[in-house]
Short mmCIF file of C-alpha atoms in Angstrom, two decimals:
data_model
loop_
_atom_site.label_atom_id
_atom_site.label_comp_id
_atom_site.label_asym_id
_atom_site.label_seq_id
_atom_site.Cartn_x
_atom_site.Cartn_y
_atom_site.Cartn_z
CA UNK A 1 -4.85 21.09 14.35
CA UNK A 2 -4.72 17.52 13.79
CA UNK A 3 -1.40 16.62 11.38
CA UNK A 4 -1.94 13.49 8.68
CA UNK A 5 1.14 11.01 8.74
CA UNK A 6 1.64 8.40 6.67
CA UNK A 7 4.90 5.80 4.90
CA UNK A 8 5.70 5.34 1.60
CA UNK A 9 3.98 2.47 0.81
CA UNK A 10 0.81 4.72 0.18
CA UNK A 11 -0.28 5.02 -3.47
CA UNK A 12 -0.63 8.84 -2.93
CA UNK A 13 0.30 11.55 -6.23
CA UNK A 14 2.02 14.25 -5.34
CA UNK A 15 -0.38 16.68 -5.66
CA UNK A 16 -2.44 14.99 -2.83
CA UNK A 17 -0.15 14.66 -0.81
CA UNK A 18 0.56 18.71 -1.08
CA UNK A 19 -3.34 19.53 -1.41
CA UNK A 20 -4.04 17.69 2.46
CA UNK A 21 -0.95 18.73 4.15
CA UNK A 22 0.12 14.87 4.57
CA UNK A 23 3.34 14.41 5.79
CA UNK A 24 5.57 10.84 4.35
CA UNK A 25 7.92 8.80 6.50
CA UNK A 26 9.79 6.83 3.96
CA UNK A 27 11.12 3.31 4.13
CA UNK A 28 14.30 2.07 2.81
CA UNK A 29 15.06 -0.71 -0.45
CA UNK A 30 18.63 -2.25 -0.06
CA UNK A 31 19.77 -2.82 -3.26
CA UNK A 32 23.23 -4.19 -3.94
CA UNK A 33 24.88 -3.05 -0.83
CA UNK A 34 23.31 0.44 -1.08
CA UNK A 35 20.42 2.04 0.70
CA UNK A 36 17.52 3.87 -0.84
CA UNK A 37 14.94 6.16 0.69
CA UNK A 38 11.54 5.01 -1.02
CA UNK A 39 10.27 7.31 -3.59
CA UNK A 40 13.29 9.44 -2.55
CA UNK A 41 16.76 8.56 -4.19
CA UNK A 42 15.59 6.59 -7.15
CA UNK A 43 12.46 6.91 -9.22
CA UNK A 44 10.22 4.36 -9.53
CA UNK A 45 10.85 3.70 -13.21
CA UNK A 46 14.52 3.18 -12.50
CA UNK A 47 13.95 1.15 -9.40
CA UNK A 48 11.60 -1.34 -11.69
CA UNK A 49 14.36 -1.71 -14.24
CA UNK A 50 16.38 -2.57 -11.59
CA UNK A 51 14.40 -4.96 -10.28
CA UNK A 52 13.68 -6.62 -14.30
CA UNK A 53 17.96 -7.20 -14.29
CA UNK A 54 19.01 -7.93 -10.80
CA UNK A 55 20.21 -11.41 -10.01
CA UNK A 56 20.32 -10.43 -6.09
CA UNK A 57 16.92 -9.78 -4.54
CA UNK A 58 16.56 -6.49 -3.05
CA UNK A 59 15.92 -5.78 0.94
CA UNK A 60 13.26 -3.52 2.54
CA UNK A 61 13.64 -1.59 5.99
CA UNK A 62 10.85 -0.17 7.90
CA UNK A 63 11.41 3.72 9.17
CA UNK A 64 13.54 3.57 12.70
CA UNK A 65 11.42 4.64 15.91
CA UNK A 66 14.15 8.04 16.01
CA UNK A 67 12.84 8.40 12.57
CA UNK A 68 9.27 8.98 13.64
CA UNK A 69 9.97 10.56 16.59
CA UNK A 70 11.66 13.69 14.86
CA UNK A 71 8.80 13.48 12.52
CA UNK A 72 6.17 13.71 15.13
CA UNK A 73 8.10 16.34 17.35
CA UNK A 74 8.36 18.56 14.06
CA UNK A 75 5.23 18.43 13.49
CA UNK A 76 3.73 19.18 17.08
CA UNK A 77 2.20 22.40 18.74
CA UNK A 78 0.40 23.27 21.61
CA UNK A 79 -2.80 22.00 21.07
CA UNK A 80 -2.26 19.75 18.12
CA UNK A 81 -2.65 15.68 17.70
CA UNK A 82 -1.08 13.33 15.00
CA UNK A 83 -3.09 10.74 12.94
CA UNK A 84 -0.51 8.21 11.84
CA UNK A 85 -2.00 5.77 9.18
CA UNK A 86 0.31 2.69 8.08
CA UNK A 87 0.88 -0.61 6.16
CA UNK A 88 -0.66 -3.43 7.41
CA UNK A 89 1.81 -5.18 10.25
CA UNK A 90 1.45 -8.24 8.14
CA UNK A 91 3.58 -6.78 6.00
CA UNK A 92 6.30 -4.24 7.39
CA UNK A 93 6.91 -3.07 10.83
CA UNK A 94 6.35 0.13 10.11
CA UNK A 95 3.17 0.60 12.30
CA UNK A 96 4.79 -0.93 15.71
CA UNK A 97 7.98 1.64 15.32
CA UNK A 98 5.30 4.43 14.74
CA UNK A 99 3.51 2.91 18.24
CA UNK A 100 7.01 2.79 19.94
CA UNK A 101 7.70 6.46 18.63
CA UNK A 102 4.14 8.04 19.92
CA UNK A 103 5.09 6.62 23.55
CA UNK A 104 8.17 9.14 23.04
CA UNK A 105 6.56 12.42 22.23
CA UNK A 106 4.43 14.49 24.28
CA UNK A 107 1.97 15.55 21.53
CA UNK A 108 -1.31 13.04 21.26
CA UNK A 109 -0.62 10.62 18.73
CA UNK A 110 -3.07 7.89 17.35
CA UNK A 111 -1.12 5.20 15.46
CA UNK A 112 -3.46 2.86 12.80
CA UNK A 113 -2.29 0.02 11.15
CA UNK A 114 -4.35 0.21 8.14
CA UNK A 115 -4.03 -3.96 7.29
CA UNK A 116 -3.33 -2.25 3.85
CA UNK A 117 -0.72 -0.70 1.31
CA UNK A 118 -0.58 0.85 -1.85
CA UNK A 119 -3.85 2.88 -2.62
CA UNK A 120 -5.63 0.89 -0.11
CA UNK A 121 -3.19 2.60 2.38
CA UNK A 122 -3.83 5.73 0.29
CA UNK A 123 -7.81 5.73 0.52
CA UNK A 124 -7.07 5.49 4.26
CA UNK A 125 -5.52 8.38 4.14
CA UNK A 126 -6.64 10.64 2.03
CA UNK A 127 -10.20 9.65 4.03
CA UNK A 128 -8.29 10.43 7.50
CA UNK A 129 -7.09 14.09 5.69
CA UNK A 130 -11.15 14.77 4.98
CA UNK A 131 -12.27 14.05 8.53
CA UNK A 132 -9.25 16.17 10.21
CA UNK A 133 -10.49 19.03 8.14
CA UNK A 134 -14.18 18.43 10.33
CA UNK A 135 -13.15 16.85 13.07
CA UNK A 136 -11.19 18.00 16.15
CA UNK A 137 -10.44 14.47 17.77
CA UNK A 138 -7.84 12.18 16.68
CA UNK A 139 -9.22 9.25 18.26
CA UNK A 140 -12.84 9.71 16.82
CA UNK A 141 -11.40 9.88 13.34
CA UNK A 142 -8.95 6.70 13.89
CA UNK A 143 -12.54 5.19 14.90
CA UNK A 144 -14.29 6.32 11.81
CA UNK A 145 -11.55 4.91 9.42
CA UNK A 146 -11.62 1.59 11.47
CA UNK A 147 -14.86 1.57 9.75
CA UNK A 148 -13.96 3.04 6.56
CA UNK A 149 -11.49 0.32 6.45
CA UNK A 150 -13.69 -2.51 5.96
CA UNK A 151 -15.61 -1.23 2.75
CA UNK A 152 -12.35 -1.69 1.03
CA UNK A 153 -10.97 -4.30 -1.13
CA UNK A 154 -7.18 -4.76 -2.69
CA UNK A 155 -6.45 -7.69 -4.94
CA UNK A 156 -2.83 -8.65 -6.30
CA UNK A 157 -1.54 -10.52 -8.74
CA UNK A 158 1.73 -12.13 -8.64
CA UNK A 159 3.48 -14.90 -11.12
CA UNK A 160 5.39 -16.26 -8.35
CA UNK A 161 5.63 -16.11 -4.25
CA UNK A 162 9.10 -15.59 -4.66
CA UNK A 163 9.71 -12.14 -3.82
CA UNK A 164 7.25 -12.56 -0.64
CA UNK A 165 8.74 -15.47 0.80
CA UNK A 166 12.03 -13.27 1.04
CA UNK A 167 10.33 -10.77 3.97
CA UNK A 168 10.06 -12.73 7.70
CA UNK A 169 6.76 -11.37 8.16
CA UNK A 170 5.20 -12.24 4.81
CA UNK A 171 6.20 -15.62 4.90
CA UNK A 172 5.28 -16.51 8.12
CA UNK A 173 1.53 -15.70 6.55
CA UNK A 174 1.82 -17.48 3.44
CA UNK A 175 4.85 -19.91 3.58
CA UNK A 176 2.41 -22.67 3.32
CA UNK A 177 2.03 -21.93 -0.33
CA UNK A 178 5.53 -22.58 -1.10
CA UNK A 179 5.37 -25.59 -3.05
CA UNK A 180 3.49 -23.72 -5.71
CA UNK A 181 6.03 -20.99 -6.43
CA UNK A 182 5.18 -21.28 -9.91
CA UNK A 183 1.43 -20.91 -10.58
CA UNK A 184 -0.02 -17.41 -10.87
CA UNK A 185 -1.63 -16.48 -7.75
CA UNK A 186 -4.32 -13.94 -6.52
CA UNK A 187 -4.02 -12.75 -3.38
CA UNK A 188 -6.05 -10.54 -0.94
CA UNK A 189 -5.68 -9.09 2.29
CA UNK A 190 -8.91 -9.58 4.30
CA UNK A 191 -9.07 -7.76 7.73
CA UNK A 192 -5.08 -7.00 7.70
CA UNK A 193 -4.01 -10.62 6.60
CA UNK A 194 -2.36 -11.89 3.55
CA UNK A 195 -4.04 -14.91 1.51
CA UNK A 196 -4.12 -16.85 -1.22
CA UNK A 197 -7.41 -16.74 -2.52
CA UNK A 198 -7.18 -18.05 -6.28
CA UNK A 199 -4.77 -19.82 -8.47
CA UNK A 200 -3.97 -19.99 -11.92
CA UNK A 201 -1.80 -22.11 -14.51
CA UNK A 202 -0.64 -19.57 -17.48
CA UNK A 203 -1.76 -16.14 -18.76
CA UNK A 204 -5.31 -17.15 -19.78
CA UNK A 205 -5.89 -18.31 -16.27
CA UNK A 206 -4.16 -14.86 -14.69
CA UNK A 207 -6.66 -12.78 -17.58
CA UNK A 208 -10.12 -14.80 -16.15
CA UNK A 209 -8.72 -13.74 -12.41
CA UNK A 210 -8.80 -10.43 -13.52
CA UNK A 211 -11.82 -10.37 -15.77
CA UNK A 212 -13.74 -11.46 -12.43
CA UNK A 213 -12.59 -8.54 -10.10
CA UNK A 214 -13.22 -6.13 -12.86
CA UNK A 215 -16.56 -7.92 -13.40
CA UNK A 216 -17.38 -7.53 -9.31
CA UNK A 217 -16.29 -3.86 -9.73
CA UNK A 218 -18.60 -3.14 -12.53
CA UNK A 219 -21.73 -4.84 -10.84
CA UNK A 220 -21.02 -2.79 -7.57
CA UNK A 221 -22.70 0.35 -7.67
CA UNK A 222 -20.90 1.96 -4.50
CA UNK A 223 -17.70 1.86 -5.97
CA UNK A 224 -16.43 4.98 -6.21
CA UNK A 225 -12.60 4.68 -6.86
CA UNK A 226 -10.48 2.20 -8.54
CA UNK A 227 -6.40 2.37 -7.43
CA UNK A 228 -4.27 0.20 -10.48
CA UNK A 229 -0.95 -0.34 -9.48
CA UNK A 230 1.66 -2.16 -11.20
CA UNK A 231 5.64 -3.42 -10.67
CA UNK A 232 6.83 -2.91 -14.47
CA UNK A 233 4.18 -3.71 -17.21
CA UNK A 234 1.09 -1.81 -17.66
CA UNK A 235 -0.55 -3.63 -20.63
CA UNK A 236 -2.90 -4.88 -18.52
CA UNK A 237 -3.99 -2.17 -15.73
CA UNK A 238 -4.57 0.09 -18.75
CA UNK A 239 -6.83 -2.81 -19.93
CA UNK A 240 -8.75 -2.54 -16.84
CA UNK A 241 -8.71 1.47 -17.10
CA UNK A 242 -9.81 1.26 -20.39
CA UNK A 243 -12.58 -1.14 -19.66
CA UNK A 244 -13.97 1.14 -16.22
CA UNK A 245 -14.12 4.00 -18.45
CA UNK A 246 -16.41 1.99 -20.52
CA UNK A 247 -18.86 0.76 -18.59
CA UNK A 248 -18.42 2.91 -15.02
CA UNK A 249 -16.74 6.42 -15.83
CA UNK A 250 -18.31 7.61 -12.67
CA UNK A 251 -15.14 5.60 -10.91
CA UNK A 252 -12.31 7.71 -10.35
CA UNK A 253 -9.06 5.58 -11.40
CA UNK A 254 -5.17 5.68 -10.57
CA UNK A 255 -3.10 3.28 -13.13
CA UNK A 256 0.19 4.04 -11.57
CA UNK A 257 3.75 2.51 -11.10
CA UNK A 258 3.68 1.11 -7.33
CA UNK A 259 6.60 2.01 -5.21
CA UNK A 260 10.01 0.64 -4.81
CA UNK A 261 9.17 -1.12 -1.55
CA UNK A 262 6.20 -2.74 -2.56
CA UNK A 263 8.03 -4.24 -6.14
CA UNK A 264 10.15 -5.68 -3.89
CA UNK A 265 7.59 -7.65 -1.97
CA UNK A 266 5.25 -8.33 -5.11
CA UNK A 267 8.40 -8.96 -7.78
CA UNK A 268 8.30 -8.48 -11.54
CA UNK A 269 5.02 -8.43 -13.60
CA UNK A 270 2.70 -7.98 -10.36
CA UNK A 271 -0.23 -6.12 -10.09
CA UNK A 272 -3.18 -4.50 -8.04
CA UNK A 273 -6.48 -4.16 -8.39
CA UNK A 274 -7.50 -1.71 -4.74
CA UNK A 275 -11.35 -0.70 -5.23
CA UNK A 276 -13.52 1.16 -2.47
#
């Protein structure tokens, strides 16, 4: 049997997450002193209110290596391997601890940093969950999402850099942007790395940003699921819903609340658009 793995930066429902067997490794939020399992000890909704009325920014921790060792030896039997999908290094850590941890264990496991999060991270997975159910080889389906991968496209919207100049790794990859904290930015992350790719001065520059990834969504006829994720408002994700309903309601879309960890990289009013 080949066993799904995955953190909680992945945009999955709970329902999918019971329906494919996949098993969550969750990181941490510091927040005032205390620490928070993500997804875990404080909801999402209460984590974004939070995050609205804090004056100190919050701290994220990646899983320990112990962490996913003990998940990995749980989950092992003679005969099985482990398929341990991630968010993109760019962004956490969590991937290298998971390498660290599969050096530890005696069952096969094949670690992929996904170069994603959110429902990017999610499609990932869930596609990794389909193959094990065909597939007997762990390394032929980390091969086939390597692929998979690439057809996949996440967008987000943030009105400041602010909140992703705080992590060391995320600011290493776009501290060059600093001096224009306060412009509304788009940014993408091509082939695992995080850029800048459009700027904007006010809301009716951050709408036309939007109105053209919607647009590219709606003129590309192999889309086949939309992932909406958003930090505290949803006015305009259930815009974008609304819209793909219109004009592609063969798309299967997610408007959902992101989690804990990644409000605390994107800050308050951000947004993704994650299409595949």
């Amino acid at each position: 049997m080949i066993h799904i793995v995955t953190d909680s930066t992945a945009q999955l429902t709970p329902a999918e997450i019971k329906e494919n067997n996949i098993t969550v490794v969750p990181l941490q939020v510091i927040l005032d002193g205390k620490t928070y399992r993500d997804n875990i000890d404080m909801t999402r909704q209460e984590f974004s209110e939070h995050l609205a009325t804090d004056d100190e920014f919050p701290k994220t921790s990646q899983p320990s290596i112990g962490q996913f060792v003990e998940t990995y030896k749980a989950l092992a039997k003679p005969g099985d391997s482990i398929v341990s999908v991630h968010i993109g290094s760019v962004l956490s850590g969590t991937a290298q601890a998971a390498q660290m941890a599969a050096q530890q264990v005696d069952v096969p496991v094949e670690v992929l940093d996904s170069g994603l999060t959110d429902r990017g991270l999610a499609f990932v997975v869930l596609q990794a969950a389909k193959l094990a159910k065909t597939m007997g080889d762990a390394k032929a389906i980390v091969g086939k999402l390597t692929d998979y991968m690439k057809k996949i496209t996440l967008t987000c919207f943030v009105n400041s850099l602010d909140y992703f100049a705080k992590g060391g790794r995320a600011k290493r990859a776009i501290g060059f942007v600093s001096s224009i904290l306060k412009l509304k930015l788009e940014l993408t992350m091509p082939n695992g790395k995080l850029e800048v790719t459009h700027k904007a001065r006010g809301e009716k520059g951050m709408q036309k940003l939007l109105k053209n990834v919607v647009d590219t969504i709606v003129a590309d006829t192999h889309v086949t699921q939309v992932g909406l994720s958003y930090v505290d408002s949803h006015t305009d994700t259930d815009a974008i819903e609304k819209t793909l309903k219109e004009k592609r309601p063969d798309i299967h879309v997610l408007n959902r609340l992101t989690s804990p960890v990644i409000m605390t990289h994107v800050g308050p009013a951000g947004l993704a658009v994650i299409y595949v």
